[in-house]
Amino acid sequence: MSRPDAVEIGQNTTLEIWTKRSDNYTSSPLTLVVSYKQEGIVDGPDSVTLHGGNKSTVVLYGSGAGRTLVSLSCPNNTDNDTCPFSEGYLGGAQREVVIAHSLPLNIIIAIVGWIYFAVWTISYYPQIILNFRRRSVVGLNFDFLALNITGFLCYSAFNVGLFWITPVQQEYFLRHPAGVNPVQINDVVFALHAVAATSFEIFQCIIFKRGGQRVSYSGLLIVAAMWLGIFISLFVSVGHKLSWLNYLYVLSYVKLAVTVLKYFPQLWLNCKRKSTEGWSISAVLLDFSGGVFSVLQMFLLSYNYNDWPSIFGDPTKFGLGAFSILVNILFISQHYIIYPKRKRKKKYEKIETSSTISQDEYTPLLTDTDETIKTTINGTTDKKRRRTLLKYFA
């Protein structure tokens, strides 16, 4: 059975059906039952007649947005000896049919996806560059980094599993038969890059000035509890008590918890120091923009295929984008409103004299004619003391 092209609502797509070989069982016409996994997505015939050695075409009309499985089966009264499914003669017994609101919208969805990927990817570099310029990581919270590396390791595993591992994908579509895979290639690349960038920031914390900063005991406790839960879930999955898709969901929930928790240590550090110095505002603005584009892509994808449950099929991606928007609004408020960068006072101010200053203003406070200055103490004139006083009052 051929793979039908994706079409828009109101358009037709076709399925071509054939047998792999022609023999006594397939030489006579055979009527096959056509069934549809989800109703309201395509309209087509309930049966198709298959002739041995010839192709039969099934025309399907897109009536609603979404995806469905079109399956072929033999009627109940068909003898097993004459049903091609018993011998595996058919070139695939089911195919997925995808109907979209708009095919050009898929291009926009892909562009938005790569925009958020680029913005979120670039967002790591302002902090890395700032650390290099200052040769210091003072102001960058270490709890944030410990949580961040944990979260992105989990997020990478979730994306790789759902995007590349076929058994996991099959299990996902059994739960969401009319849905689309919420993980795109840009999600996978972004997560793997985030692991590398965060690891490099941790390396910077080792080689640059830290100012006595370290991961707090509460941060260590939280991270340790997360890894304990990850390994326990892994052993349960290996023992076939937890499906691999559910294990990936466990990892996604860990990432979601990290996303909720990781920003608060940095927010609190900014409050304690009453400053955002050492925390790159450029990274915050890029992270905010990436969150907006990430959520936008999910909504466009859900609209185009009428697949709103898929937003919650990937709670990590949606939660990551939505929460990053909210928390970055707080960082932006801290930087520009609550703790604005104060103008540094000049260490020395140059006093310029004007030609209009009166002669009296030029008269020194201490003169050579002053009898108190001319007095001799221990045989030494007080001119040296006068110069010292003048330097003091200057």
Coordinates of C-alpha atoms in Angstrom, one line a residue:
M1 CA 0.0 0.0 0.0
S2 CA 1.4 3.4 -1.0
R3 CA 1.9 6.3 1.4
P4 CA -0.6 9.0 0.6
D5 CA 0.4 12.6 0.3
A6 CA -0.6 15.1 3.0
V7 CA -3.4 17.4 1.7
E8 CA -5.5 20.2 2.9
I9 CA -9.2 20.0 3.9
G10 CA -11.3 19.7 0.8
Q11 CA -8.7 18.0 -1.3
N12 CA -8.3 14.3 -2.4
T13 CA -5.5 12.0 -1.7
T14 CA -5.1 8.4 -3.0
L15 CA -4.0 5.0 -1.7
E16 CA -2.6 2.5 -4.2
I17 CA -3.1 -1.2 -3.1
W18 CA -1.3 -4.2 -4.6
T19 CA -0.1 -7.7 -3.8
K20 CA 3.5 -8.7 -3.7
R21 CA 2.9 -11.7 -6.0
S22 CA 0.1 -13.3 -8.0
D23 CA -0.8 -16.9 -7.4
N24 CA -3.8 -19.2 -7.0
Y25 CA -4.9 -17.3 -3.9
T26 CA -4.7 -13.8 -5.4
S27 CA -5.7 -14.5 -9.0
S28 CA -9.4 -14.2 -8.3
P29 CA -10.9 -10.8 -7.2
L30 CA -10.9 -10.2 -3.4
T31 CA -12.9 -7.6 -1.6
L32 CA -11.1 -6.0 1.4
V33 CA -12.7 -4.0 4.2
V34 CA -11.4 -0.4 4.5
S35 CA -11.5 1.0 8.1
Y36 CA -10.6 4.4 9.5
K37 CA -9.0 4.8 13.0
Q38 CA -10.5 8.3 13.5
E39 CA -13.8 9.5 12.1
G40 CA -14.4 13.0 10.6
I41 CA -10.9 13.3 9.1
V42 CA -11.3 11.5 5.7
D43 CA -14.2 10.2 3.7
G44 CA -13.7 7.1 1.6
P45 CA -15.1 3.7 0.6
D46 CA -15.8 1.0 3.0
S47 CA -14.4 -1.7 0.8
V48 CA -12.0 -2.1 -2.2
T49 CA -11.7 -5.0 -4.7
L50 CA -8.2 -6.3 -5.2
H51 CA -7.2 -8.2 -8.3
G52 CA -4.2 -10.4 -8.4
G53 CA -1.2 -8.7 -10.0
N54 CA -3.1 -5.4 -10.5
K55 CA -3.2 -2.2 -8.5
S56 CA -6.4 -0.8 -7.0
T57 CA -6.8 2.8 -6.1
V58 CA -8.7 4.2 -3.1
V59 CA -9.6 7.9 -3.3
L60 CA -9.9 9.6 0.1
Y61 CA -11.4 13.1 0.6
G62 CA -10.1 15.3 3.4
S63 CA -13.0 16.4 5.5
G64 CA -11.3 17.5 8.6
A65 CA -7.8 18.4 10.0
G66 CA -5.9 15.7 11.7
R67 CA -4.3 12.3 11.2
T68 CA -5.9 8.9 10.9
L69 CA -4.9 5.3 10.1
V70 CA -6.5 3.6 7.1
S71 CA -6.4 -0.2 7.5
L72 CA -7.3 -3.1 5.2
S73 CA -8.7 -6.4 6.4
C74 CA -10.4 -9.4 5.0
P75 CA -14.2 -9.9 5.6
N76 CA -15.1 -12.2 8.5
N77 CA -16.4 -14.9 6.1
T78 CA -13.1 -15.1 4.1
D79 CA -11.3 -18.3 4.2
N80 CA -7.9 -18.0 5.9
D81 CA -6.3 -19.8 2.9
T82 CA -7.5 -17.1 0.5
C83 CA -6.9 -14.1 2.7
P84 CA -3.6 -12.4 1.7
F85 CA -3.0 -11.2 5.2
S86 CA -2.4 -14.8 6.4
E87 CA 0.6 -15.1 4.1
G88 CA 1.7 -11.5 4.3
Y89 CA 1.1 -10.8 0.6
L90 CA 0.0 -7.2 1.0
G91 CA 2.7 -4.5 1.0
G92 CA 1.6 -3.1 4.3
A93 CA -1.9 -3.4 5.8
Q94 CA -2.3 0.2 7.1
R95 CA -1.2 3.7 6.3
E96 CA -1.3 7.1 7.9
V97 CA -3.3 9.8 6.2
V98 CA -2.6 13.4 7.2
I99 CA -5.0 16.3 6.5
A100 CA -4.0 19.9 7.3
H101 CA -5.8 23.2 7.5
S102 CA -3.1 24.7 5.4
L103 CA 0.1 23.1 3.8
P104 CA 1.9 26.5 3.5
L105 CA 1.4 26.9 7.3
N106 CA 3.7 23.9 7.7
I107 CA 6.5 26.1 6.2
I108 CA 5.8 28.8 8.7
I109 CA 5.7 26.3 11.6
A110 CA 9.2 25.0 10.5
I111 CA 10.5 28.6 10.3
V112 CA 9.2 29.5 13.7
G113 CA 10.7 26.3 15.1
W114 CA 14.1 27.2 13.8
I115 CA 13.8 30.8 15.0
Y116 CA 13.2 29.7 18.5
F117 CA 16.0 27.1 18.2
A118 CA 18.4 29.8 17.0
V119 CA 17.3 32.3 19.7
W120 CA 17.5 29.8 22.6
T121 CA 20.8 28.5 21.3
I122 CA 22.3 32.0 21.1
S123 CA 21.0 32.9 24.5
Y124 CA 23.7 30.8 26.2
Y125 CA 26.6 32.8 24.7
P126 CA 26.1 36.3 26.3
Q127 CA 26.6 34.7 29.8
I128 CA 29.6 32.8 28.6
I129 CA 31.1 35.9 27.0
L130 CA 30.3 38.0 30.1
N131 CA 32.2 35.4 32.3
F132 CA 35.2 35.6 30.0
R133 CA 35.3 39.4 30.0
R134 CA 35.1 39.6 33.8
R135 CA 37.2 36.5 34.3
S136 CA 34.7 35.9 37.1
V137 CA 31.4 34.1 37.7
V138 CA 30.5 36.1 40.7
G139 CA 26.8 36.9 40.4
L140 CA 26.0 33.7 38.5
N141 CA 24.2 31.3 40.9
F142 CA 25.7 27.8 41.1
D143 CA 22.3 26.2 42.1
F144 CA 21.0 27.4 38.8
L145 CA 23.7 25.6 36.9
A146 CA 23.4 22.4 38.9
L147 CA 19.6 22.3 38.2
N148 CA 20.1 23.4 34.6
I149 CA 22.5 20.6 33.6
T150 CA 20.2 18.0 35.2
G151 CA 17.1 19.3 33.4
F152 CA 18.7 19.4 30.0
L153 CA 20.1 15.9 30.3
C154 CA 16.6 14.7 30.9
Y155 CA 15.2 16.9 28.1
S156 CA 17.7 15.6 25.7
A157 CA 16.8 12.0 26.5
F158 CA 13.1 12.7 26.1
N159 CA 13.5 14.4 22.7
V160 CA 15.9 11.8 21.3
G161 CA 13.6 9.0 22.5
L162 CA 10.5 10.4 21.0
F163 CA 12.1 11.6 17.8
W164 CA 14.4 8.6 16.9
I165 CA 13.3 5.5 18.7
T166 CA 10.6 3.7 16.8
P167 CA 9.0 1.6 19.6
V168 CA 8.6 4.8 21.7
Q169 CA 6.9 6.6 18.8
Q170 CA 4.6 3.6 18.2
E171 CA 3.5 3.7 21.8
Y172 CA 3.0 7.4 21.7
F173 CA 0.7 7.2 18.7
L174 CA -1.3 4.4 20.3
R175 CA -2.1 6.9 23.1
H176 CA -2.6 9.8 20.6
P177 CA -3.9 8.1 17.5
A178 CA -4.9 11.4 15.8
G179 CA -2.0 13.4 17.0
V180 CA 1.4 14.4 15.5
N181 CA 4.8 14.0 17.0
P182 CA 5.4 17.1 19.1
V183 CA 9.2 16.7 19.0
Q184 CA 10.9 18.2 15.9
I185 CA 14.5 17.9 14.8
N186 CA 15.2 21.5 16.1
D187 CA 14.0 20.3 19.6
V188 CA 16.6 17.6 19.6
V189 CA 19.5 19.8 18.4
F190 CA 18.6 22.5 20.9
A191 CA 18.5 20.1 23.9
L192 CA 21.9 18.6 23.0
H193 CA 23.4 22.0 22.5
A194 CA 22.1 23.2 25.8
V195 CA 23.8 20.3 27.6
A196 CA 27.1 21.3 25.9
A197 CA 26.7 25.0 26.7
T198 CA 25.8 24.5 30.3
S199 CA 28.7 22.1 30.8
F200 CA 31.0 24.8 29.5
E201 CA 29.6 27.3 31.9
I202 CA 30.3 24.8 34.7
F203 CA 33.8 24.6 33.4
Q204 CA 34.1 28.4 33.6
C205 CA 33.0 28.2 37.3
I206 CA 36.0 26.0 37.9
I207 CA 38.7 28.2 36.3
F208 CA 37.4 31.7 37.0
K209 CA 37.0 33.7 40.2
R210 CA 34.0 32.4 42.2
G211 CA 34.0 34.8 45.1
G212 CA 33.3 32.0 47.6
Q213 CA 30.2 30.9 45.7
R214 CA 29.2 27.2 45.7
V215 CA 26.1 25.0 45.3
S216 CA 24.0 25.3 48.4
Y217 CA 23.1 22.4 50.6
S218 CA 19.5 22.7 49.7
G219 CA 20.4 22.7 46.0
L220 CA 22.5 19.6 46.4
L221 CA 19.6 17.9 48.2
I222 CA 17.1 18.7 45.4
V223 CA 19.5 17.6 42.6
A224 CA 20.3 14.4 44.5
A225 CA 16.6 13.6 45.0
M226 CA 16.0 14.2 41.2
W227 CA 18.8 11.8 40.2
L228 CA 17.6 9.2 42.7
G229 CA 14.1 9.3 41.2
I230 CA 15.6 9.0 37.7
F231 CA 17.6 5.9 38.5
I232 CA 14.8 4.2 40.4
S233 CA 12.5 4.8 37.4
L234 CA 15.2 3.4 35.0
F235 CA 15.5 0.2 37.0
V236 CA 11.7 -0.1 37.0
S237 CA 11.6 0.3 33.2
V238 CA 14.4 -2.3 32.7
G239 CA 12.2 -4.7 34.8
H240 CA 9.3 -4.0 32.4
K241 CA 7.2 -2.6 35.2
L242 CA 7.2 0.8 33.5
S243 CA 7.0 1.4 29.7
W244 CA 9.8 3.3 28.1
L245 CA 7.4 6.1 27.0
N246 CA 6.4 6.5 30.6
Y247 CA 10.0 6.6 31.7
L248 CA 10.6 9.4 29.2
Y249 CA 7.6 11.2 30.7
V250 CA 9.3 10.9 34.1
L251 CA 12.4 12.6 32.6
S252 CA 10.2 15.3 31.1
Y253 CA 8.5 15.9 34.5
V254 CA 12.0 16.2 36.0
K255 CA 12.9 18.8 33.4
L256 CA 9.6 20.6 34.1
A257 CA 10.4 20.7 37.8
V258 CA 13.9 22.0 37.0
T259 CA 12.4 24.7 34.9
V260 CA 10.1 25.8 37.7
L261 CA 12.9 25.7 40.3
K262 CA 16.1 26.7 38.6
Y263 CA 15.4 30.4 38.2
F264 CA 14.5 31.1 41.9
P265 CA 18.0 30.9 43.3
Q266 CA 19.2 33.5 40.7
L267 CA 16.2 35.7 41.5
W268 CA 17.0 35.4 45.2
L269 CA 20.7 36.1 44.6
N270 CA 19.8 39.3 42.7
C271 CA 17.6 40.4 45.6
K272 CA 20.3 39.7 48.2
R273 CA 22.9 41.7 46.2
K274 CA 20.3 44.3 45.1
S275 CA 22.0 44.0 41.7
T276 CA 21.9 42.0 38.5
E277 CA 25.6 42.5 37.8
G278 CA 27.1 39.2 36.7
W279 CA 23.8 38.0 35.3
S280 CA 23.5 38.7 31.5
I281 CA 20.4 40.6 30.6
S282 CA 21.0 39.8 26.9
A283 CA 20.7 36.1 27.8
V284 CA 17.4 36.9 29.6
L285 CA 16.0 38.8 26.6
L286 CA 16.9 36.0 24.2
D287 CA 15.5 33.3 26.5
F288 CA 12.2 35.3 26.7
S289 CA 12.0 35.5 22.9
G290 CA 12.8 31.8 22.5
G291 CA 9.9 30.9 24.9
V292 CA 7.5 33.0 22.9
F293 CA 8.4 31.3 19.6
S294 CA 8.4 27.8 21.1
V295 CA 4.9 28.2 22.5
L296 CA 3.8 29.8 19.2
Q297 CA 5.1 26.8 17.2
M298 CA 3.1 24.4 19.4
F299 CA -0.1 26.3 18.9
L300 CA 0.3 26.7 15.2
L301 CA 1.0 22.9 14.9
S302 CA -2.0 22.0 17.0
Y303 CA -4.2 24.3 15.0
N304 CA -3.0 23.0 11.6
Y305 CA -3.8 19.4 12.5
N306 CA -6.6 20.0 15.0
D307 CA -4.4 18.3 17.6
W308 CA -4.7 20.4 20.7
P309 CA -4.0 17.5 23.1
S310 CA -0.5 17.3 21.7
I311 CA 0.3 20.4 23.6
F312 CA 0.0 18.3 26.7
G313 CA 1.5 15.3 25.0
D314 CA 4.8 17.2 25.3
P315 CA 4.3 19.0 28.7
T316 CA 8.0 19.7 28.9
K317 CA 8.2 21.7 25.8
F318 CA 5.1 23.7 26.6
G319 CA 6.0 24.2 30.2
L320 CA 9.6 25.2 29.3
G321 CA 8.3 27.9 26.9
A322 CA 5.4 29.2 29.1
F323 CA 7.3 29.3 32.3
S324 CA 10.4 30.9 30.8
I325 CA 8.2 33.7 29.5
L326 CA 6.9 34.4 33.0
V327 CA 10.1 34.2 34.9
N328 CA 12.1 36.2 32.4
I329 CA 9.5 39.0 32.9
L330 CA 10.7 39.0 36.6
F331 CA 14.4 39.2 35.5
I332 CA 13.7 42.0 33.2
S333 CA 11.8 43.9 36.0
Q334 CA 14.7 43.3 38.3
H335 CA 17.3 44.7 35.8
Y336 CA 15.4 47.7 34.5
I337 CA 13.0 48.6 37.2
I338 CA 13.9 47.2 40.7
Y339 CA 17.7 47.3 40.5
P340 CA 18.5 49.6 37.6
K341 CA 22.2 50.0 36.9
R342 CA 23.3 53.1 38.8
K343 CA 25.6 55.6 37.3
R344 CA 29.0 55.2 38.7
K345 CA 30.4 58.2 40.4
K346 CA 33.6 59.4 39.0
K347 CA 36.5 58.9 41.4
Y348 CA 37.8 62.3 40.7
E349 CA 36.0 65.4 39.5
K350 CA 37.8 68.0 37.5
I351 CA 37.0 71.5 38.8
E352 CA 37.3 74.0 36.1
T353 CA 37.9 77.6 37.0
S354 CA 36.2 80.4 35.1
S355 CA 37.7 83.7 34.1
T356 CA 34.8 85.4 35.8
I357 CA 35.9 84.2 39.3
S358 CA 36.8 87.1 41.5
Q359 CA 40.3 87.7 42.8
D360 CA 39.1 87.0 46.3
E361 CA 38.3 83.5 45.3
Y362 CA 41.8 83.0 44.1
T363 CA 43.2 84.1 47.5
P364 CA 44.6 81.0 49.3
L365 CA 43.4 80.3 52.8
L366 CA 46.9 80.2 54.1
T367 CA 49.5 82.8 53.0
D368 CA 53.1 83.5 53.7
T369 CA 52.2 86.6 55.6
D370 CA 50.1 84.7 58.1
E371 CA 51.9 85.1 61.4
T372 CA 50.7 81.6 62.6
I373 CA 52.3 80.0 59.6
K374 CA 55.6 81.9 60.0
T375 CA 56.1 80.7 63.5
T376 CA 59.1 78.5 64.0
I377 CA 58.6 75.2 65.8
N378 CA 61.7 73.4 67.0
G379 CA 63.8 75.6 64.8
T380 CA 62.0 74.7 61.6
T381 CA 59.7 77.0 59.5
D382 CA 56.1 75.8 59.0
K383 CA 56.1 76.1 55.2
K384 CA 56.4 72.3 55.0
R385 CA 53.4 71.9 57.2
R386 CA 51.5 74.5 55.1
R387 CA 52.1 72.4 52.0
T388 CA 50.8 69.3 53.8
L389 CA 47.7 71.2 54.9
L390 CA 47.1 72.5 51.4
K391 CA 47.4 68.9 50.0
Y392 CA 44.9 67.7 52.7
F393 CA 42.3 70.4 51.8
A394 CA 42.8 70.0 48.0

